């Protein structure tokens, strides 16, 4: 696989049960595979994609709200005694929270049985790290609820392709910078300016499909995927795609759970 791909395991927000599962996806290219987000339905999502915990060696978790992190203990449990390392990329303050989740869910395990490798990321300016040869991760802090530092990300590949990802946030300069000229921006659309005109998404630190489209257009992205969909936006993919596209030639997709996109 020379071209990068994204497998959307789940495309919903915290309250999309029954329609879409919680947001989670896999970024792949050649021998590289990275799980992004780790919500409570993770093991079901992996199984639906014919994958298991043993198939995951790299994971990026934006923040520790339950719909993004409660599956972490199950992922670790699924890797016990396999000998497979789990490289975890998350914000500095999220490391202790994720460890606490593991200890609360499954106390008493010998730490030597865990093969966890923590890559704590700055909760400030954009930071860059090469994860494996030919794959570079950029992360930066974006606005979300007070007390819950949240990161956005960009993956850059040796073949020139790039993918950016931002969720649970409002329009901000860090997302714009990470998304600059990328092939695919994956951005949340918890709300719709068309379908929910009286709602202010900033009150809950989320975005509309229209705001996601503006970010993608301003950043010069080739394509936009709308995710972290609420019950309203998730039920009307055609409307929110048009809302995000507005009067531009931006290519907008609204993936369903289980959909795979080639970059």
PDB file of C-alpha atoms in Angstrom:
ATOM      1  CA  UNK A   1       0.000   0.000   0.000  1.00  0.00           C
ATOM      2  CA  UNK A   2       1.939   3.029  -1.224  1.00  0.00           C
ATOM      3  CA  UNK A   3      -1.001   5.434  -0.986  1.00  0.00           C
ATOM      4  CA  UNK A   4      -2.239   6.474   2.439  1.00  0.00           C
ATOM      5  CA  UNK A   5      -5.705   5.328   3.467  1.00  0.00           C
ATOM      6  CA  UNK A   6      -8.159   6.108   6.235  1.00  0.00           C
ATOM      7  CA  UNK A   7     -10.534   3.487   7.621  1.00  0.00           C
ATOM      8  CA  UNK A   8     -13.377   5.151   9.489  1.00  0.00           C
ATOM      9  CA  UNK A   9     -14.207   2.736  12.315  1.00  0.00           C
ATOM     10  CA  UNK A  10     -16.751   5.138  13.808  1.00  0.00           C
ATOM     11  CA  UNK A  11     -18.003   8.556  12.743  1.00  0.00           C
ATOM     12  CA  UNK A  12     -20.336   9.669  15.527  1.00  0.00           C
ATOM     13  CA  UNK A  13     -20.097  11.949  18.525  1.00  0.00           C
ATOM     14  CA  UNK A  14     -20.869  11.176  22.151  1.00  0.00           C
ATOM     15  CA  UNK A  15     -24.640  10.942  21.571  1.00  0.00           C
ATOM     16  CA  UNK A  16     -24.919   9.136  18.249  1.00  0.00           C
ATOM     17  CA  UNK A  17     -25.591   5.640  19.609  1.00  0.00           C
ATOM     18  CA  UNK A  18     -27.853   3.561  17.364  1.00  0.00           C
ATOM     19  CA  UNK A  19     -26.950   5.586  14.298  1.00  0.00           C
ATOM     20  CA  UNK A  20     -23.147   5.803  14.293  1.00  0.00           C
ATOM     21  CA  UNK A  21     -20.557   4.581  16.774  1.00  0.00           C
ATOM     22  CA  UNK A  22     -18.130   6.917  18.515  1.00  0.00           C
ATOM     23  CA  UNK A  23     -15.413   8.526  16.434  1.00  0.00           C
ATOM     24  CA  UNK A  24     -12.423   6.287  15.734  1.00  0.00           C
ATOM     25  CA  UNK A  25     -10.342   5.747  12.626  1.00  0.00           C
ATOM     26  CA  UNK A  26      -7.200   4.100  11.344  1.00  0.00           C
ATOM     27  CA  UNK A  27      -4.529   5.863   9.290  1.00  0.00           C
ATOM     28  CA  UNK A  28      -2.537   3.428   7.134  1.00  0.00           C
ATOM     29  CA  UNK A  29       0.267   3.566   4.620  1.00  0.00           C
ATOM     30  CA  UNK A  30       2.521   0.672   3.551  1.00  0.00           C
ATOM     31  CA  UNK A  31       3.486  -1.138   6.802  1.00  0.00           C
ATOM     32  CA  UNK A  32       2.310   1.712   9.035  1.00  0.00           C
ATOM     33  CA  UNK A  33      -1.004   1.599  10.890  1.00  0.00           C
ATOM     34  CA  UNK A  34      -2.177   4.048  13.558  1.00  0.00           C
ATOM     35  CA  UNK A  35      -5.417   3.939  15.504  1.00  0.00           C
ATOM     36  CA  UNK A  36      -6.894   7.363  16.215  1.00  0.00           C
ATOM     37  CA  UNK A  37      -9.188   7.683  19.261  1.00  0.00           C
ATOM     38  CA  UNK A  38     -10.206   4.884  21.590  1.00  0.00           C
ATOM     39  CA  UNK A  39     -13.868   5.142  22.585  1.00  0.00           C
ATOM     40  CA  UNK A  40     -16.045   2.626  24.426  1.00  0.00           C
ATOM     41  CA  UNK A  41     -17.061   0.737  21.257  1.00  0.00           C
ATOM     42  CA  UNK A  42     -13.468   0.199  20.117  1.00  0.00           C
ATOM     43  CA  UNK A  43     -13.281  -3.584  20.358  1.00  0.00           C
ATOM     44  CA  UNK A  44     -16.549  -3.950  18.453  1.00  0.00           C
ATOM     45  CA  UNK A  45     -15.298  -1.478  15.826  1.00  0.00           C
ATOM     46  CA  UNK A  46     -12.026  -3.374  15.360  1.00  0.00           C
ATOM     47  CA  UNK A  47     -13.851  -6.695  15.059  1.00  0.00           C
ATOM     48  CA  UNK A  48     -16.214  -5.235  12.455  1.00  0.00           C
ATOM     49  CA  UNK A  49     -13.108  -4.336  10.413  1.00  0.00           C
ATOM     50  CA  UNK A  50     -11.630  -7.844  10.882  1.00  0.00           C
ATOM     51  CA  UNK A  51      -8.968  -6.433  13.203  1.00  0.00           C
ATOM     52  CA  UNK A  52      -8.018  -7.041  16.835  1.00  0.00           C
ATOM     53  CA  UNK A  53      -6.037  -5.277  19.545  1.00  0.00           C
ATOM     54  CA  UNK A  54      -2.978  -7.218  18.395  1.00  0.00           C
ATOM     55  CA  UNK A  55      -3.140  -5.387  15.048  1.00  0.00           C
ATOM     56  CA  UNK A  56      -2.574  -2.007  16.700  1.00  0.00           C
ATOM     57  CA  UNK A  57       0.959  -0.799  17.457  1.00  0.00           C
ATOM     58  CA  UNK A  58       0.427   2.980  17.332  1.00  0.00           C
ATOM     59  CA  UNK A  59      -2.419   5.019  18.772  1.00  0.00           C
ATOM     60  CA  UNK A  60      -3.196   8.745  18.947  1.00  0.00           C
ATOM     61  CA  UNK A  61      -5.709   9.986  21.516  1.00  0.00           C
ATOM     62  CA  UNK A  62      -6.736  13.634  21.248  1.00  0.00           C
ATOM     63  CA  UNK A  63      -8.080  13.958  24.803  1.00  0.00           C
ATOM     64  CA  UNK A  64      -9.546  11.911  27.621  1.00  0.00           C
ATOM     65  CA  UNK A  65     -13.285  12.531  27.382  1.00  0.00           C
ATOM     66  CA  UNK A  66     -15.105   9.207  27.621  1.00  0.00           C
ATOM     67  CA  UNK A  67     -16.194   8.900  23.995  1.00  0.00           C
ATOM     68  CA  UNK A  68     -12.542   9.229  22.952  1.00  0.00           C
ATOM     69  CA  UNK A  69     -10.721   7.241  25.644  1.00  0.00           C
ATOM     70  CA  UNK A  70     -12.877   4.721  27.549  1.00  0.00           C
ATOM     71  CA  UNK A  71     -11.837   1.893  25.218  1.00  0.00           C
ATOM     72  CA  UNK A  72      -8.183   2.265  26.200  1.00  0.00           C
ATOM     73  CA  UNK A  73      -8.244  -0.344  29.015  1.00  0.00           C
ATOM     74  CA  UNK A  74      -9.816  -2.898  26.674  1.00  0.00           C
ATOM     75  CA  UNK A  75      -7.165  -2.248  24.032  1.00  0.00           C
ATOM     76  CA  UNK A  76      -4.384  -2.778  26.581  1.00  0.00           C
ATOM     77  CA  UNK A  77      -6.061  -5.924  27.909  1.00  0.00           C
ATOM     78  CA  UNK A  78      -6.294  -7.297  24.394  1.00  0.00           C
ATOM     79  CA  UNK A  79      -2.525  -6.925  23.980  1.00  0.00           C
ATOM     80  CA  UNK A  80      -1.436  -8.475  27.269  1.00  0.00           C
ATOM     81  CA  UNK A  81       1.282 -11.118  26.847  1.00  0.00           C
ATOM     82  CA  UNK A  82       1.329 -10.766  23.048  1.00  0.00           C
ATOM     83  CA  UNK A  83       4.772  -9.172  23.025  1.00  0.00           C
ATOM     84  CA  UNK A  84       3.426  -6.471  20.716  1.00  0.00           C
ATOM     85  CA  UNK A  85       4.420  -2.936  21.758  1.00  0.00           C
ATOM     86  CA  UNK A  86       1.758  -0.239  21.974  1.00  0.00           C
ATOM     87  CA  UNK A  87       3.099   3.232  21.162  1.00  0.00           C
ATOM     88  CA  UNK A  88       0.739   5.838  22.619  1.00  0.00           C
ATOM     89  CA  UNK A  89       0.805   9.437  21.390  1.00  0.00           C
ATOM     90  CA  UNK A  90      -1.239  11.820  23.512  1.00  0.00           C
ATOM     91  CA  UNK A  91      -0.963  15.059  25.447  1.00  0.00           C
ATOM     92  CA  UNK A  92       1.307  15.316  28.484  1.00  0.00           C
ATOM     93  CA  UNK A  93      -1.562  15.539  30.951  1.00  0.00           C
ATOM     94  CA  UNK A  94      -3.508  12.713  29.287  1.00  0.00           C
ATOM     95  CA  UNK A  95      -0.855  10.095  30.096  1.00  0.00           C
ATOM     96  CA  UNK A  96      -1.695   9.915  33.811  1.00  0.00           C
ATOM     97  CA  UNK A  97      -5.441   9.854  33.082  1.00  0.00           C
ATOM     98  CA  UNK A  98      -5.134   6.943  30.656  1.00  0.00           C
ATOM     99  CA  UNK A  99      -2.989   5.013  33.132  1.00  0.00           C
ATOM    100  CA  UNK A 100      -5.581   5.662  35.818  1.00  0.00           C
ATOM    101  CA  UNK A 101      -8.315   4.351  33.534  1.00  0.00           C
ATOM    102  CA  UNK A 102      -6.331   1.139  33.097  1.00  0.00           C
ATOM    103  CA  UNK A 103      -5.740   0.771  36.833  1.00  0.00           C
ATOM    104  CA  UNK A 104      -9.396   1.392  37.674  1.00  0.00           C
ATOM    105  CA  UNK A 105     -10.673  -1.043  35.055  1.00  0.00           C
ATOM    106  CA  UNK A 106      -8.159  -3.854  35.600  1.00  0.00           C
ATOM    107  CA  UNK A 107      -6.282  -3.467  38.896  1.00  0.00           C
ATOM    108  CA  UNK A 108      -3.581  -5.874  40.022  1.00  0.00           C
ATOM    109  CA  UNK A 109      -1.837  -6.681  36.752  1.00  0.00           C
ATOM    110  CA  UNK A 110       1.939  -6.978  36.873  1.00  0.00           C
ATOM    111  CA  UNK A 111       3.327  -3.844  35.134  1.00  0.00           C
ATOM    112  CA  UNK A 112       5.949  -6.044  33.466  1.00  0.00           C
ATOM    113  CA  UNK A 113       3.147  -7.636  31.438  1.00  0.00           C
ATOM    114  CA  UNK A 114       2.371  -4.274  29.849  1.00  0.00           C
ATOM    115  CA  UNK A 115       4.311  -3.262  26.763  1.00  0.00           C
ATOM    116  CA  UNK A 116       3.312   0.399  26.706  1.00  0.00           C
ATOM    117  CA  UNK A 117       5.523   3.065  25.176  1.00  0.00           C
ATOM    118  CA  UNK A 118       4.387   6.600  25.980  1.00  0.00           C
ATOM    119  CA  UNK A 119       5.099   9.468  23.602  1.00  0.00           C
ATOM    120  CA  UNK A 120       3.826  12.479  25.543  1.00  0.00           C
ATOM    121  CA  UNK A 121       3.104  15.419  23.291  1.00  0.00           C
ATOM    122  CA  UNK A 122       3.354  19.114  24.089  1.00  0.00           C
ATOM    123  CA  UNK A 123       0.073  20.742  25.042  1.00  0.00           C
ATOM    124  CA  UNK A 124       1.195  23.979  23.475  1.00  0.00           C
ATOM    125  CA  UNK A 125       2.852  24.855  20.174  1.00  0.00           C
ATOM    126  CA  UNK A 126       2.909  22.472  17.219  1.00  0.00           C
ATOM    127  CA  UNK A 127       5.376  19.633  17.805  1.00  0.00           C
ATOM    128  CA  UNK A 128       6.856  17.286  15.186  1.00  0.00           C
ATOM    129  CA  UNK A 129       8.094  13.703  15.536  1.00  0.00           C
ATOM    130  CA  UNK A 130       9.002  10.948  13.075  1.00  0.00           C
ATOM    131  CA  UNK A 131       7.131   7.872  14.283  1.00  0.00           C
ATOM    132  CA  UNK A 132       8.600   5.443  11.770  1.00  0.00           C
ATOM    133  CA  UNK A 133      10.785   6.111   8.726  1.00  0.00           C
ATOM    134  CA  UNK A 134       8.709   8.066   6.220  1.00  0.00           C
ATOM    135  CA  UNK A 135       5.832   8.966   8.576  1.00  0.00           C
ATOM    136  CA  UNK A 136       5.897  12.242  10.517  1.00  0.00           C
ATOM    137  CA  UNK A 137       3.328  13.284  13.118  1.00  0.00           C
ATOM    138  CA  UNK A 138       2.579  16.948  13.842  1.00  0.00           C
ATOM    139  CA  UNK A 139       0.437  17.750  16.895  1.00  0.00           C
ATOM    140  CA  UNK A 140      -0.787  20.967  18.466  1.00  0.00           C
ATOM    141  CA  UNK A 141      -3.176  22.157  21.168  1.00  0.00           C
ATOM    142  CA  UNK A 142      -6.663  23.254  20.081  1.00  0.00           C
ATOM    143  CA  UNK A 143      -9.450  24.860  22.159  1.00  0.00           C
ATOM    144  CA  UNK A 144     -11.820  22.535  23.991  1.00  0.00           C
ATOM    145  CA  UNK A 145     -13.517  22.410  27.381  1.00  0.00           C
ATOM    146  CA  UNK A 146     -11.515  23.881  30.296  1.00  0.00           C
ATOM    147  CA  UNK A 147      -9.334  21.314  32.036  1.00  0.00           C
ATOM    148  CA  UNK A 148      -9.299  18.913  29.080  1.00  0.00           C
ATOM    149  CA  UNK A 149      -6.252  19.649  26.878  1.00  0.00           C
ATOM    150  CA  UNK A 150      -7.034  18.491  23.345  1.00  0.00           C
ATOM    151  CA  UNK A 151      -4.689  17.916  20.429  1.00  0.00           C
ATOM    152  CA  UNK A 152      -5.167  18.043  16.672  1.00  0.00           C
ATOM    153  CA  UNK A 153      -2.809  16.183  14.333  1.00  0.00           C
ATOM    154  CA  UNK A 154      -1.290  15.911  10.885  1.00  0.00           C
ATOM    155  CA  UNK A 155       0.386  12.892   9.307  1.00  0.00           C
ATOM    156  CA  UNK A 156       2.909  13.578   6.548  1.00  0.00           C
ATOM    157  CA  UNK A 157       4.202  10.717   4.410  1.00  0.00           C
ATOM    158  CA  UNK A 158       7.396  10.327   2.403  1.00  0.00           C
ATOM    159  CA  UNK A 159       5.374  10.092  -0.826  1.00  0.00           C
ATOM    160  CA  UNK A 160       4.124  13.665  -0.245  1.00  0.00           C
ATOM    161  CA  UNK A 161       0.624  12.814   0.960  1.00  0.00           C
ATOM    162  CA  UNK A 162      -0.790  14.311   4.143  1.00  0.00           C
ATOM    163  CA  UNK A 163      -3.816  13.915   6.408  1.00  0.00           C
ATOM    164  CA  UNK A 164      -4.983  16.352   9.099  1.00  0.00           C
ATOM    165  CA  UNK A 165      -7.410  15.645  11.936  1.00  0.00           C
ATOM    166  CA  UNK A 166      -9.273  17.942  14.349  1.00  0.00           C
ATOM    167  CA  UNK A 167     -12.216  17.148  16.571  1.00  0.00           C
ATOM    168  CA  UNK A 168     -13.971  18.493  19.657  1.00  0.00           C
ATOM    169  CA  UNK A 169     -12.897  22.036  18.945  1.00  0.00           C
ATOM    170  CA  UNK A 170     -13.924  25.381  17.468  1.00  0.00           C
ATOM    171  CA  UNK A 171     -12.270  27.007  14.435  1.00  0.00           C
ATOM    172  CA  UNK A 172      -8.750  27.972  15.459  1.00  0.00           C
ATOM    173  CA  UNK A 173      -5.315  28.892  14.011  1.00  0.00           C
ATOM    174  CA  UNK A 174      -3.661  25.593  15.015  1.00  0.00           C
ATOM    175  CA  UNK A 175      -6.116  23.515  12.994  1.00  0.00           C
ATOM    176  CA  UNK A 176      -5.663  25.885  10.077  1.00  0.00           C
ATOM    177  CA  UNK A 177      -1.877  25.477  10.223  1.00  0.00           C
ATOM    178  CA  UNK A 178      -1.965  21.688  10.570  1.00  0.00           C
ATOM    179  CA  UNK A 179      -4.397  21.421   7.659  1.00  0.00           C
ATOM    180  CA  UNK A 180      -2.442  23.684   5.299  1.00  0.00           C
ATOM    181  CA  UNK A 181      -2.456  22.171   1.759  1.00  0.00           C
ATOM    182  CA  UNK A 182      -3.233  18.671   3.048  1.00  0.00           C
ATOM    183  CA  UNK A 183      -4.825  15.997   0.876  1.00  0.00           C
ATOM    184  CA  UNK A 184      -7.534  15.220   3.421  1.00  0.00           C
ATOM    185  CA  UNK A 185      -8.776  17.165   6.420  1.00  0.00           C
ATOM    186  CA  UNK A 186     -10.874  15.098   8.814  1.00  0.00           C
ATOM    187  CA  UNK A 187     -12.840  17.605  10.859  1.00  0.00           C
ATOM    188  CA  UNK A 188     -15.688  17.384  13.291  1.00  0.00           C
ATOM    189  CA  UNK A 189     -19.196  18.564  12.429  1.00  0.00           C
ATOM    190  CA  UNK A 190     -21.134  18.057  15.618  1.00  0.00           C
ATOM    191  CA  UNK A 191     -23.685  20.636  14.499  1.00  0.00           C
ATOM    192  CA  UNK A 192     -25.189  22.190  11.391  1.00  0.00           C
ATOM    193  CA  UNK A 193     -25.657  25.890  10.736  1.00  0.00           C
ATOM    194  CA  UNK A 194     -28.440  24.979   8.295  1.00  0.00           C
ATOM    195  CA  UNK A 195     -30.312  22.418  10.389  1.00  0.00           C
ATOM    196  CA  UNK A 196     -29.685  24.028  13.806  1.00  0.00           C
ATOM    197  CA  UNK A 197     -29.574  27.786  13.058  1.00  0.00           C
ATOM    198  CA  UNK A 198     -30.257  28.931  16.621  1.00  0.00           C
ATOM    199  CA  UNK A 199     -27.468  26.921  18.199  1.00  0.00           C
ATOM    200  CA  UNK A 200     -24.070  28.323  19.135  1.00  0.00           C
ATOM    201  CA  UNK A 201     -21.567  25.441  18.837  1.00  0.00           C
ATOM    202  CA  UNK A 202     -18.882  27.426  20.658  1.00  0.00           C
ATOM    203  CA  UNK A 203     -20.866  27.000  23.890  1.00  0.00           C
ATOM    204  CA  UNK A 204     -19.971  23.304  23.855  1.00  0.00           C
ATOM    205  CA  UNK A 205     -16.572  23.733  22.178  1.00  0.00           C
ATOM    206  CA  UNK A 206     -17.624  22.100  18.920  1.00  0.00           C
ATOM    207  CA  UNK A 207     -18.085  23.136  15.278  1.00  0.00           C
ATOM    208  CA  UNK A 208     -20.677  23.207  12.518  1.00  0.00           C
ATOM    209  CA  UNK A 209     -20.226  21.635   9.101  1.00  0.00           C
ATOM    210  CA  UNK A 210     -20.034  25.158   7.686  1.00  0.00           C
ATOM    211  CA  UNK A 211     -17.147  26.065   9.996  1.00  0.00           C
ATOM    212  CA  UNK A 212     -15.314  22.873   9.009  1.00  0.00           C
ATOM    213  CA  UNK A 213     -15.748  23.812   5.355  1.00  0.00           C
ATOM    214  CA  UNK A 214     -14.366  27.304   5.922  1.00  0.00           C
ATOM    215  CA  UNK A 215     -11.266  25.886   7.635  1.00  0.00           C
ATOM    216  CA  UNK A 216     -10.702  23.388   4.816  1.00  0.00           C
ATOM    217  CA  UNK A 217     -11.138  26.022   2.131  1.00  0.00           C
ATOM    218  CA  UNK A 218      -8.884  28.564   3.851  1.00  0.00           C
ATOM    219  CA  UNK A 219      -6.203  25.903   4.406  1.00  0.00           C
ATOM    220  CA  UNK A 220      -6.257  24.864   0.748  1.00  0.00           C
ATOM    221  CA  UNK A 221      -7.223  21.255   1.501  1.00  0.00           C
ATOM    222  CA  UNK A 222      -7.999  18.974  -1.412  1.00  0.00           C
ATOM    223  CA  UNK A 223     -10.748  17.077   0.397  1.00  0.00           C
ATOM    224  CA  UNK A 224     -12.762  17.317   3.633  1.00  0.00           C
ATOM    225  CA  UNK A 225     -14.296  14.463   5.634  1.00  0.00           C
ATOM    226  CA  UNK A 226     -16.917  15.368   8.248  1.00  0.00           C
ATOM    227  CA  UNK A 227     -16.928  13.256  11.420  1.00  0.00           C
ATOM    228  CA  UNK A 228     -17.920  13.327  15.117  1.00  0.00           C
ATOM    229  CA  UNK A 229     -21.450  13.803  13.863  1.00  0.00           C
ATOM    230  CA  UNK A 230     -24.274  14.533  16.260  1.00  0.00           C
ATOM    231  CA  UNK A 231     -27.722  12.914  15.989  1.00  0.00           C
ATOM    232  CA  UNK A 232     -28.934  15.683  13.654  1.00  0.00           C
ATOM    233  CA  UNK A 233     -25.898  16.041  11.410  1.00  0.00           C
ATOM    234  CA  UNK A 234     -25.360  12.284  11.248  1.00  0.00           C
ATOM    235  CA  UNK A 235     -28.883  11.764   9.918  1.00  0.00           C
ATOM    236  CA  UNK A 236     -28.489  14.279   7.074  1.00  0.00           C
ATOM    237  CA  UNK A 237     -25.147  13.674   5.336  1.00  0.00           C
ATOM    238  CA  UNK A 238     -26.182  15.285   2.053  1.00  0.00           C
ATOM    239  CA  UNK A 239     -27.269  18.506   3.739  1.00  0.00           C
ATOM    240  CA  UNK A 240     -24.119  18.932   5.827  1.00  0.00           C
ATOM    241  CA  UNK A 241     -21.883  18.083   2.863  1.00  0.00           C
ATOM    242  CA  UNK A 242     -23.513  20.880   0.877  1.00  0.00           C
ATOM    243  CA  UNK A 243     -23.307  23.187   3.895  1.00  0.00           C
ATOM    244  CA  UNK A 244     -19.567  22.583   4.206  1.00  0.00           C
ATOM    245  CA  UNK A 245     -19.018  22.958   0.449  1.00  0.00           C
ATOM    246  CA  UNK A 246     -21.054  26.200   0.220  1.00  0.00           C
ATOM    247  CA  UNK A 247     -19.952  28.200  -2.840  1.00  0.00           C
ATOM    248  CA  UNK A 248     -16.575  26.512  -3.274  1.00  0.00           C
ATOM    249  CA  UNK A 249     -15.269  23.577  -5.315  1.00  0.00           C
ATOM    250  CA  UNK A 250     -14.157  21.773  -2.144  1.00  0.00           C
ATOM    251  CA  UNK A 251     -14.693  18.013  -2.256  1.00  0.00           C
ATOM    252  CA  UNK A 252     -16.650  17.009   0.851  1.00  0.00           C
ATOM    253  CA  UNK A 253     -17.401  13.484   2.036  1.00  0.00           C
ATOM    254  CA  UNK A 254     -19.466  12.293   5.007  1.00  0.00           C
ATOM    255  CA  UNK A 255     -18.183   8.774   5.652  1.00  0.00           C
ATOM    256  CA  UNK A 256     -20.198   6.028   7.308  1.00  0.00           C
ATOM    257  CA  UNK A 257     -18.814   3.632   9.881  1.00  0.00           C
ATOM    258  CA  UNK A 258     -16.658   1.041   8.116  1.00  0.00           C
ATOM    259  CA  UNK A 259     -15.930   3.204   5.074  1.00  0.00           C
ATOM    260  CA  UNK A 260     -12.379   3.303   3.711  1.00  0.00           C
ATOM    261  CA  UNK A 261     -10.971   6.305   1.847  1.00  0.00           C
ATOM    262  CA  UNK A 262      -7.816   6.267  -0.273  1.00  0.00           C
ATOM    263  CA  UNK A 263      -5.824   9.481  -0.254  1.00  0.00           C
TER     264      UNK A 263
END
